[in-house]
Coordinates of C-alpha atoms in Angstrom, one line a residue:
Chain A
M43 CA -24.0 -32.7 -34.2
A44 CA -24.0 -33.9 -30.6
N45 CA -27.2 -35.4 -29.2
L46 CA -29.6 -33.8 -26.9
R47 CA -28.3 -35.4 -23.7
D48 CA -24.7 -34.3 -24.4
I49 CA -25.7 -30.7 -24.9
R50 CA -27.9 -30.8 -21.7
R51 CA -24.9 -32.1 -19.8
R52 CA -22.6 -29.4 -21.1
I53 CA -25.0 -26.6 -20.3
K54 CA -25.2 -27.8 -16.8
S55 CA -21.4 -27.9 -16.3
V56 CA -20.9 -24.5 -17.9
K57 CA -23.7 -23.1 -15.6
N58 CA -21.8 -24.5 -12.6
T59 CA -18.6 -22.8 -13.8
A60 CA -20.4 -19.5 -14.3
Q61 CA -21.8 -19.7 -10.8
I62 CA -18.3 -20.2 -9.3
T63 CA -16.7 -17.4 -11.3
R64 CA -19.5 -15.1 -10.5
A65 CA -19.1 -15.8 -6.7
M66 CA -15.3 -15.2 -7.1
Q67 CA -16.1 -12.0 -8.9
L68 CA -18.3 -10.7 -6.1
V69 CA -15.7 -11.6 -3.4
A70 CA -12.9 -9.9 -5.4
A71 CA -15.1 -6.8 -5.9
A72 CA -15.7 -6.5 -2.2
K73 CA -12.0 -7.0 -1.4
M74 CA -11.0 -4.7 -4.3
K75 CA -13.0 -1.8 -2.8
K76 CA -11.2 -2.1 0.5
A77 CA -7.7 -2.6 -1.0
Q78 CA -8.1 0.3 -3.3
D79 CA -9.3 2.6 -0.5
Q80 CA -6.3 1.5 1.6
A81 CA -3.8 2.0 -1.2
L82 CA -5.2 5.4 -2.2
A83 CA -5.3 6.6 1.4
G84 CA -1.6 5.8 1.8
R85 CA -0.5 7.8 -1.2
E86 CA -1.1 11.1 0.6
Y87 CA 1.3 10.2 3.4
A88 CA 3.8 8.7 0.9
D89 CA 3.9 12.0 -1.1
Q90 CA 4.3 14.1 2.0
L91 CA 7.1 11.8 3.3
N92 CA 8.8 11.9 0.0
Q93 CA 8.7 15.7 0.0
V94 CA 10.2 16.0 3.4
L95 CA 13.0 13.6 2.3
V96 CA 13.7 15.5 -0.9
N97 CA 14.0 18.7 1.1
L98 CA 16.1 17.0 3.7
K99 CA 18.5 15.5 1.1
E100 CA 19.2 19.0 -0.3
N101 CA 20.4 20.0 3.1
V102 CA 22.6 17.1 4.2
D103 CA 25.7 15.6 2.8
E104 CA 25.0 12.7 0.3
E105 CA 27.2 10.2 2.1
S106 CA 26.4 11.2 5.6
H107 CA 24.1 8.3 6.2
P108 CA 24.8 4.6 5.4
L109 CA 21.3 4.2 3.8
L110 CA 22.1 6.9 1.3
E111 CA 25.5 5.6 0.3
K112 CA 25.9 4.7 -3.4
R113 CA 28.1 1.7 -4.0
E114 CA 30.0 0.6 -7.1
G115 CA 29.0 -3.1 -7.2
N116 CA 26.0 -4.6 -8.9
K117 CA 25.0 -7.3 -6.4
T118 CA 21.2 -6.8 -6.3
L119 CA 18.5 -8.1 -4.0
T120 CA 15.1 -7.8 -5.6
L121 CA 11.9 -8.1 -3.5
V122 CA 9.2 -9.5 -5.8
I123 CA 5.6 -8.8 -4.6
S124 CA 3.2 -11.2 -6.3
T125 CA -0.1 -12.8 -5.4
D126 CA -0.8 -15.9 -3.3
K127 CA -3.6 -17.1 -5.6
G128 CA -3.9 -17.3 -9.3
L129 CA -7.0 -16.5 -11.5
C130 CA -6.1 -12.9 -11.8
G131 CA -5.4 -12.5 -15.5
G132 CA -2.0 -11.6 -16.8
L133 CA -0.9 -9.9 -13.6
N134 CA 1.8 -12.3 -12.5
T135 CA 3.0 -13.0 -16.0
N136 CA 3.5 -9.4 -16.7
L137 CA 5.3 -8.9 -13.5
L138 CA 7.5 -11.9 -14.2
K139 CA 8.5 -10.4 -17.5
L140 CA 9.6 -7.3 -15.8
V141 CA 11.5 -9.2 -13.1
R142 CA 13.3 -11.2 -15.9
S143 CA 14.3 -8.0 -17.8
E144 CA 15.6 -6.4 -14.6
D145 CA 17.8 -9.4 -13.7
N146 CA 21.4 -8.4 -14.2
G147 CA 22.8 -11.9 -13.7
N148 CA 23.9 -11.0 -10.2
T149 CA 20.5 -10.8 -8.6
T150 CA 19.1 -12.6 -5.6
Y151 CA 15.5 -12.6 -4.7
A152 CA 13.2 -12.2 -1.8
T153 CA 9.5 -12.8 -2.3
V154 CA 6.1 -11.9 -1.0
G155 CA 3.4 -14.0 -2.5
K156 CA 3.4 -17.6 -3.6
K157 CA 2.9 -17.4 -7.3
L158 CA 6.2 -15.8 -8.4
R159 CA 8.2 -17.6 -5.7
L160 CA 7.2 -20.9 -7.4
Q161 CA 8.1 -19.5 -10.8
L162 CA 11.5 -18.3 -9.6
E163 CA 12.2 -21.5 -7.8
K164 CA 11.4 -23.5 -11.0
T165 CA 14.1 -21.7 -12.9
G166 CA 16.6 -22.1 -10.1
E167 CA 17.0 -18.4 -9.1
P168 CA 18.5 -17.9 -5.7
I169 CA 15.8 -17.0 -3.2
K170 CA 17.0 -15.5 0.1
A171 CA 13.8 -15.1 2.0
D172 CA 10.0 -15.5 1.6
F173 CA 7.5 -13.4 3.5
V174 CA 3.8 -14.2 4.2
V175 CA 1.5 -11.3 4.8
D176 CA -2.1 -11.2 5.7
D177 CA -5.0 -9.8 3.8
P178 CA -5.9 -7.0 4.6
L179 CA -2.4 -5.9 5.4
A180 CA -1.4 -4.3 8.7
F181 CA 1.4 -1.7 8.9
S182 CA 3.3 -3.7 11.5
E183 CA 3.7 -6.6 8.9
A184 CA 5.8 -4.4 6.7
R185 CA 8.4 -3.8 9.5
P186 CA 10.1 -7.2 9.5
I187 CA 10.4 -7.1 5.7
A188 CA 11.9 -3.6 5.8
K189 CA 14.2 -4.6 8.6
F190 CA 15.4 -7.7 6.7
L191 CA 16.1 -5.7 3.5
T192 CA 17.9 -2.9 5.4
D193 CA 20.1 -5.3 7.3
Q194 CA 21.1 -7.0 4.0
F195 CA 22.1 -3.7 2.6
L196 CA 23.9 -2.4 5.7
E197 CA 25.9 -5.6 6.1
G198 CA 27.2 -5.1 2.6
D199 CA 25.8 -8.3 1.2
F200 CA 24.1 -6.4 -1.5
D201 CA 24.8 -3.1 -3.2
K202 CA 21.3 -2.4 -4.3
I203 CA 17.9 -3.3 -3.1
K204 CA 15.0 -3.2 -5.6
V205 CA 11.4 -3.9 -5.4
C206 CA 9.2 -5.3 -8.2
F207 CA 5.5 -4.9 -7.7
T208 CA 2.3 -4.1 -9.7
N209 CA 1.4 -0.5 -9.4
F210 CA -2.3 0.2 -9.2
V211 CA -3.5 2.7 -11.8
S212 CA -7.2 1.9 -12.0
T213 CA -9.6 -1.0 -11.8
I214 CA -8.9 -1.9 -15.4
S215 CA -5.2 -1.0 -15.6
Q216 CA -2.3 -2.2 -13.4
L217 CA 1.3 -1.8 -14.5
P218 CA 4.3 -3.8 -13.3
H219 CA 6.8 -1.4 -11.8
V220 CA 10.3 -1.6 -10.4
S221 CA 11.7 0.9 -7.9
Q222 CA 15.0 1.1 -6.1
L223 CA 14.5 1.0 -2.4
L224 CA 18.2 1.3 -1.3
P225 CA 20.3 3.3 -1.5
I226 CA 17.7 6.0 -1.2
D227 CA 18.2 8.4 -4.1
A228 CA 16.7 11.8 -4.7
T229 CA 15.9 11.2 -8.4
T230 CA 13.9 8.1 -7.7
L231 CA 12.0 9.9 -5.0
A232 CA 10.8 12.6 -7.4
E233 CA 10.1 9.9 -10.1
K234 CA 7.9 7.9 -7.8
R235 CA 5.9 10.9 -6.9
D236 CA 5.2 11.5 -10.5
Y237 CA 4.3 7.9 -11.1
E238 CA 1.8 7.6 -8.4
G239 CA -0.5 9.9 -10.3
V240 CA 0.0 13.2 -8.6
G241 CA -1.0 16.0 -11.0
K242 CA 1.8 18.0 -12.8
D243 CA 0.8 21.3 -11.2
E244 CA 1.2 20.0 -7.7
I245 CA 4.8 18.9 -8.4
Q246 CA 5.8 22.2 -9.8
E247 CA 4.2 23.9 -6.8
T248 CA 6.3 21.9 -4.4
D249 CA 9.5 22.5 -6.3
H250 CA 8.7 26.2 -6.2
S251 CA 8.2 26.3 -2.4
S252 CA 11.3 24.3 -1.7
A253 CA 13.3 26.8 -3.9
L254 CA 12.0 29.7 -1.8
S255 CA 13.1 28.3 1.5
K256 CA 16.2 26.3 0.8
D257 CA 17.7 26.4 4.3
Y258 CA 15.9 24.1 6.6
E259 CA 16.7 23.9 10.3
F260 CA 16.6 20.5 11.9
E261 CA 15.2 19.8 15.3
P262 CA 17.1 18.3 17.2
S263 CA 19.7 17.8 14.5
P264 CA 19.8 16.6 10.8
E265 CA 21.5 13.3 11.9
V266 CA 18.8 12.4 14.4
V267 CA 16.0 13.3 12.0
L268 CA 17.6 11.3 9.2
D269 CA 18.2 8.4 11.6
T270 CA 14.5 8.1 12.5
L271 CA 13.1 9.3 9.2
L272 CA 14.9 6.9 6.8
P273 CA 13.8 3.6 8.5
Q274 CA 10.3 5.0 8.8
Y275 CA 10.4 5.9 5.1
I276 CA 11.5 2.4 4.2
N277 CA 8.8 0.7 6.3
F278 CA 6.2 2.9 4.8
Q279 CA 7.5 2.3 1.2
I280 CA 7.2 -1.5 1.7
Y281 CA 3.8 -1.1 3.2
Q282 CA 2.6 1.1 0.4
M283 CA 4.0 -1.2 -2.3
I284 CA 2.3 -4.2 -0.9
L285 CA -1.0 -2.2 -0.7
E286 CA -0.6 -1.2 -4.4
A287 CA 0.1 -4.9 -5.3
R288 CA -3.0 -6.0 -3.3
A289 CA -5.2 -3.4 -4.9
S290 CA -3.9 -4.5 -8.3
E291 CA -4.5 -8.2 -7.5
H292 CA -8.1 -7.8 -6.5
S293 CA -8.9 -5.5 -9.3
A294 CA -7.3 -7.9 -11.9
R295 CA -9.1 -10.8 -10.4
M296 CA -12.4 -9.0 -10.4
V297 CA -12.0 -8.1 -14.0
S298 CA -10.9 -11.5 -15.2
M299 CA -13.6 -13.2 -13.2
K300 CA -16.2 -10.9 -14.7
S301 CA -15.0 -11.7 -18.2
A302 CA -15.0 -15.4 -17.4
T303 CA -18.6 -15.1 -16.2
D304 CA -19.6 -13.2 -19.3
N305 CA -17.9 -15.9 -21.5
A306 CA -19.7 -18.7 -19.7
N307 CA -23.0 -16.9 -20.1
N308 CA -22.4 -16.5 -23.8
M309 CA -21.6 -20.1 -24.0
I310 CA -24.8 -21.1 -22.2
D311 CA -26.8 -18.9 -24.7
D312 CA -25.1 -20.6 -27.7
L313 CA -25.6 -24.1 -26.3
T314 CA -29.2 -23.4 -25.4
L315 CA -29.8 -22.3 -29.0
D316 CA -28.2 -25.4 -30.3
Y317 CA -30.3 -27.5 -27.9
N318 CA -33.6 -25.9 -28.9
K319 CA -32.7 -26.3 -32.6
L320 CA -31.9 -29.9 -32.1
R321 CA -35.1 -30.5 -30.1
Q322 CA -37.2 -28.8 -32.7
A323 CA -35.6 -30.9 -35.4
A324 CA -36.3 -34.0 -33.4
I325 CA -40.0 -33.1 -33.0
T326 CA -40.3 -32.3 -36.7
A327 CA -38.7 -35.6 -37.6
E328 CA -41.1 -37.4 -35.4
L329 CA -44.2 -35.6 -36.8
L330 CA -43.0 -36.5 -40.3
E331 CA -42.7 -40.1 -39.4
I332 CA -46.2 -40.2 -37.9
T333 CA -47.8 -38.4 -41.0
T334 CA -45.9 -40.7 -43.4
A335 CA -47.1 -43.7 -41.4
M336 CA -50.8 -42.4 -41.5
K337 CA -50.5 -41.8 -45.3
A338 CA -49.3 -45.3 -45.9
M339 CA -52.2 -46.8 -43.9
E340 CA -54.9 -45.0 -46.0
Chain V
M215 CA -2.8 32.5 8.2
L216 CA -1.0 29.2 8.2
Q217 CA -1.9 26.1 6.2
L218 CA -2.0 23.0 8.5
E219 CA -2.0 19.5 7.1
I220 CA -2.1 16.4 9.3
V221 CA -1.6 13.1 7.5
T222 CA -1.5 9.5 8.7
P223 CA -0.8 6.4 6.7
E224 CA -4.5 5.6 6.7
K225 CA -5.9 9.0 5.7
K226 CA -5.6 12.8 5.6
I227 CA -6.9 13.9 9.0
F228 CA -6.9 17.7 8.6
S229 CA -6.3 20.3 6.0
D230 CA -7.2 23.9 6.6
T231 CA -5.9 27.3 7.5
V232 CA -5.2 28.1 11.1
S233 CA -3.7 31.0 13.0
D234 CA -1.2 29.1 15.1
V235 CA 0.0 25.5 15.9
Y236 CA 1.7 23.9 18.9
L237 CA 3.6 20.8 18.1
P238 CA 5.0 18.2 20.6
G239 CA 8.6 18.2 19.4
V240 CA 11.1 15.7 20.8
D241 CA 12.9 18.5 22.6
G242 CA 9.7 20.0 24.0
E243 CA 6.6 21.8 22.8
M244 CA 7.0 24.2 20.0
G245 CA 4.7 27.0 18.8
V246 CA 4.5 27.9 15.1
L247 CA 3.1 31.1 13.7
E248 CA 3.0 32.4 10.2
L249 CA 6.4 33.2 8.6
H250 CA 8.2 30.7 10.8
A251 CA 11.7 29.7 9.6
A252 CA 11.8 26.6 7.5
L253 CA 12.2 23.6 9.8
V254 CA 12.0 19.8 9.9
T255 CA 11.5 18.3 13.3
A256 CA 10.9 14.9 14.8
L257 CA 7.7 14.7 16.9
K258 CA 7.1 12.6 20.0
P259 CA 3.7 11.3 21.0
G260 CA 1.7 14.1 22.6
E261 CA -0.8 16.8 22.2
L262 CA -1.1 19.0 19.1
R263 CA -3.0 22.2 19.5
Y264 CA -4.1 24.6 16.8
E265 CA -6.3 27.7 16.9
K266 CA -8.8 28.3 14.2
D267 CA -11.2 31.3 14.2
G268 CA -10.4 31.9 17.8
K269 CA -11.3 28.4 18.8
V270 CA -8.6 26.0 20.2
E271 CA -8.7 22.4 19.1
E272 CA -6.6 19.6 20.4
L273 CA -5.5 16.3 18.9
A274 CA -3.5 13.4 20.5
I275 CA -0.9 12.4 17.9
G276 CA 1.7 9.6 17.7
S277 CA 5.3 10.0 16.8
G278 CA 6.2 11.4 13.5
Y279 CA 7.6 14.5 11.7
A280 CA 6.6 18.0 11.0
E281 CA 7.8 20.1 8.1
V282 CA 7.4 23.8 8.6
T283 CA 7.7 26.5 6.0
S284 CA 6.7 30.1 6.1
E285 CA 3.1 29.4 5.0
K286 CA 2.6 25.8 5.7
V287 CA 2.9 23.1 8.4
S288 CA 2.8 19.4 7.3
V289 CA 2.5 16.9 10.1
L290 CA 3.2 13.3 9.3
T291 CA 2.2 11.0 12.2
D292 CA 1.3 7.4 12.9
S293 CA -2.1 8.4 14.3
A294 CA -4.1 11.5 15.2
F295 CA -7.2 11.4 17.4
G296 CA -9.6 14.1 18.6
E297 CA -11.0 13.9 22.1
D298 CA -14.3 12.4 20.8
D299 CA -12.5 9.6 19.0
I300 CA -10.7 8.3 22.1
D301 CA -12.2 5.5 24.1
E302 CA -10.6 5.5 27.5
E303 CA -11.1 1.8 28.2
V304 CA -9.6 0.7 24.9
E305 CA -6.6 2.9 25.5
V306 CA -6.0 1.6 29.0
A307 CA -6.3 -2.0 27.7
A308 CA -3.9 -1.3 24.8
M309 CA -1.4 0.3 27.1
Q310 CA -1.4 -2.6 29.5
R311 CA -1.0 -5.0 26.6
A312 CA 2.0 -3.1 25.2
E313 CA 3.5 -2.9 28.7
E314 CA 3.2 -6.7 29.1
Q315 CA 4.9 -7.2 25.7
L316 CA 7.6 -4.8 26.6
K317 CA 8.5 -7.0 29.7
G318 CA 8.9 -10.0 27.4
V319 CA 11.2 -8.3 24.9
S320 CA 14.8 -9.2 25.2
A321 CA 17.4 -6.4 25.7
A322 CA 19.0 -7.2 22.4
D323 CA 15.9 -6.3 20.4
A324 CA 16.2 -2.5 20.8
E325 CA 14.0 -1.7 17.8
E326 CA 11.0 -3.7 19.1
A327 CA 11.4 -2.2 22.5
A328 CA 11.5 1.3 21.0
H329 CA 8.4 0.5 19.0
L330 CA 6.5 -0.6 22.1
E331 CA 7.6 2.4 24.1
S332 CA 6.3 4.6 21.4
V333 CA 3.0 2.7 21.4
I334 CA 2.7 3.2 25.2
A335 CA 3.6 6.9 24.9
T336 CA 1.0 7.4 22.2
N337 CA -1.7 5.7 24.4
A338 CA -0.6 7.9 27.3
A339 CA -1.0 11.0 25.2
R340 CA -4.5 10.1 24.2
L341 CA -5.5 9.3 27.8
L342 CA -4.1 12.6 29.0
L343 CA -6.1 14.5 26.4
K344 CA -9.3 12.5 27.2
R345 CA -9.0 13.0 31.0
K346 CA -8.0 16.6 30.8
S347 CA -11.3 17.5 29.1
R348 CA -13.4 16.2 31.9

């Protein structure tokens, strides 16, 4: 068994670690609250916007807008939204697994967040662009990203634009998720609404109301509405996805830092017990020596 | 009665039943009553009015969309402010800042220019609402 001084030293260093992880836990908790509120608040708007689009799509010709046009090719540009910092559990690893499984061999990447950019660079994947965004995120920061992706699609460089990000479910559960951004497609619209935790009843209700009033009028015209609505939709999708990823990041960090702090505290308890045992043993040994010496002198 | 919902990216501003709604459509103001034909319209920054229990309320909204069905109006907009939430000095400053930026934008960047123009129009709509009530 180690000696007293070694154990004392270890306790001290574990205590330091616990202090750091505890501080990080508190910081992440504060950021988590904000990021979660922001992400949840955006979902309402996203749902409404999706619904308008679903209705709109039923009323216009599929191929009437370049952003809706389905293409045969499989050249894909994938936007990967990861974190800038580590220490957030398996978040980035899980996302990377999904990114790898989505790779069809003809995929180029764009990234938000440093962690997965480095991973993708390491394995030599082509990276077309990297975006840096602030925390907390402003809506205007999503615009250049959306513009870049839209331009890539419209210029015909890529046939599909996908986004991989971590969807926020709850503080203890975040799921990696992939969604097709372009071309915009009615089935993915409905799917996404389902995914983001809207209750089943609500979806049935909207389907019902759109069935009642099929023929929408468009003011000033379907083309004008589509022209302005689709870019706005893409901007907002990007914004919302980054928010989801951020909420996931801070939640995952909070949870993993909490378990790190708990582990450190358990370790300190164990070490303190060892330390006390050892100290007790030393005292007993000393007493024994003294008594034996006294007995010998009698 | 008509269900009115006003939603911005940040939060749900309003959700209640009202008796009528006036929307700032791109082609001019548009009144909506119950049993209106299904309609999707683009909105420009301006004033949204609704009447609830005989009382008229006004909001300054940014650009966006409205989806109208026979029993419901959903308004999606960048921002929506009541008269009390508007600070005149803040709006004037923001408007001047956007105008300065607009001068610096090159003619090629139509999207940025359009964005700034919409910011200015939104500020103008808020100021109009604020000043009208005095």
